[in-house]
Amino acid sequence: MNQLLQEALISTHHVQHAAIIKRRDGAIKAKSPLLELSESDYNKILLAFDNPREVRTNEAAITLMDVAYRAVRADNLSLYAKNVSETVMDCNNVERSIA
């Protein structure tokens, strides 16, 4: 799975960090080597999938590696958030993937 993340996402240079999280039990199945997911960040991302309305209404509802992201779209299958200065975070829920 780590090889899949590297080949499909990180090698494009559009994504710096990625992870695949299994929805059923919340297990991290794969992640990029430099991705540091604190327990707080991890819980906020899981909560965003369980309650997408919350992250759509709160301006800085998600942080990842101490960078605040504003949700631009969220539902129970995907999460799109943008760092005000530059970056887009795209989380799609096949299992639960964070890219």
mmCIF file of C-alpha atoms in Angstrom, residues 36-91:
data_model
loop_
_atom_site.group_PDB
_atom_site.id
_atom_site.type_symbol
_atom_site.label_atom_id
_atom_site.label_comp_id
_atom_site.label_asym_id
_atom_site.label_seq_id
_atom_site.Cartn_x
_atom_site.Cartn_y
_atom_site.Cartn_z
ATOM 1 C CA GLU A 36 3.145 12.912 11.103
ATOM 2 C CA LEU A 37 -0.420 12.475 12.256
ATOM 3 C CA SER A 38 -0.981 13.492 15.870
ATOM 4 C CA GLU A 39 -3.798 11.808 17.730
ATOM 5 C CA SER A 40 -5.699 15.101 17.690
ATOM 6 C CA ASP A 41 -5.291 15.519 13.906
ATOM 7 C CA TYR A 42 -6.251 11.891 13.337
ATOM 8 C CA ASN A 43 -9.399 12.228 15.458
ATOM 9 C CA LYS A 44 -10.428 15.445 13.675
ATOM 10 C CA ILE A 45 -10.135 13.756 10.293
ATOM 11 C CA LEU A 46 -12.199 10.770 11.440
ATOM 12 C CA LEU A 47 -14.776 13.156 12.909
ATOM 13 C CA ALA A 48 -14.898 15.067 9.621
ATOM 14 C CA PHE A 49 -16.061 11.915 7.829
ATOM 15 C CA ASP A 50 -18.563 11.085 10.557
ATOM 16 C CA ASN A 51 -19.915 14.653 10.801
ATOM 17 C CA PRO A 52 -19.075 16.522 7.565
ATOM 18 C CA ARG A 53 -21.405 19.414 8.350
ATOM 19 C CA GLU A 54 -19.198 20.411 11.276
ATOM 20 C CA VAL A 55 -16.094 20.945 9.135
ATOM 21 C CA ARG A 56 -18.047 22.795 6.454
ATOM 22 C CA THR A 57 -19.283 25.378 8.956
ATOM 23 C CA ASN A 58 -16.130 25.919 11.029
ATOM 24 C CA GLU A 59 -13.490 28.064 9.283
ATOM 25 C CA ALA A 60 -10.387 26.231 10.555
ATOM 26 C CA ALA A 61 -11.856 22.908 11.576
ATOM 27 C CA ILE A 62 -8.976 20.711 10.451
ATOM 28 C CA THR A 63 -5.291 20.838 11.245
ATOM 29 C CA LEU A 64 -2.685 18.536 9.836
ATOM 30 C CA MET A 65 0.913 18.724 11.023
ATOM 31 C CA ASP A 66 0.112 22.089 12.674
ATOM 32 C CA VAL A 67 -1.226 23.640 9.445
ATOM 33 C CA ALA A 68 -4.831 24.860 9.523
ATOM 34 C CA TYR A 69 -7.112 23.904 6.641
ATOM 35 C CA ARG A 70 -10.549 25.285 5.793
ATOM 36 C CA ALA A 71 -13.015 22.757 4.439
ATOM 37 C CA VAL A 72 -14.337 23.732 1.027
ATOM 38 C CA ARG A 73 -16.358 20.546 0.555
ATOM 39 C CA ALA A 74 -17.155 17.663 2.879
ATOM 40 C CA ASP A 75 -19.533 14.725 2.878
ATOM 41 C CA ASN A 76 -19.381 11.179 4.210
ATOM 42 C CA LEU A 77 -17.286 10.026 1.213
ATOM 43 C CA SER A 78 -14.762 12.815 0.690
ATOM 44 C CA LEU A 79 -13.205 15.852 2.263
ATOM 45 C CA TYR A 80 -11.588 18.743 0.415
ATOM 46 C CA ALA A 81 -9.833 21.393 2.451
ATOM 47 C CA LYS A 82 -7.565 24.271 1.565
ATOM 48 C CA ASN A 83 -4.723 25.926 3.397
ATOM 49 C CA VAL A 84 -5.495 29.621 3.098
ATOM 50 C CA SER A 85 -2.054 30.322 1.654
ATOM 51 C CA GLU A 86 -1.578 27.529 -0.874
ATOM 52 C CA THR A 87 -2.402 23.876 -0.369
ATOM 53 C CA VAL A 88 -5.424 21.698 -1.037
ATOM 54 C CA MET A 89 -6.058 18.639 1.091
ATOM 55 C CA ASP A 90 -8.181 15.967 -0.585
ATOM 56 C CA CYS A 91 -9.541 13.092 1.457
#
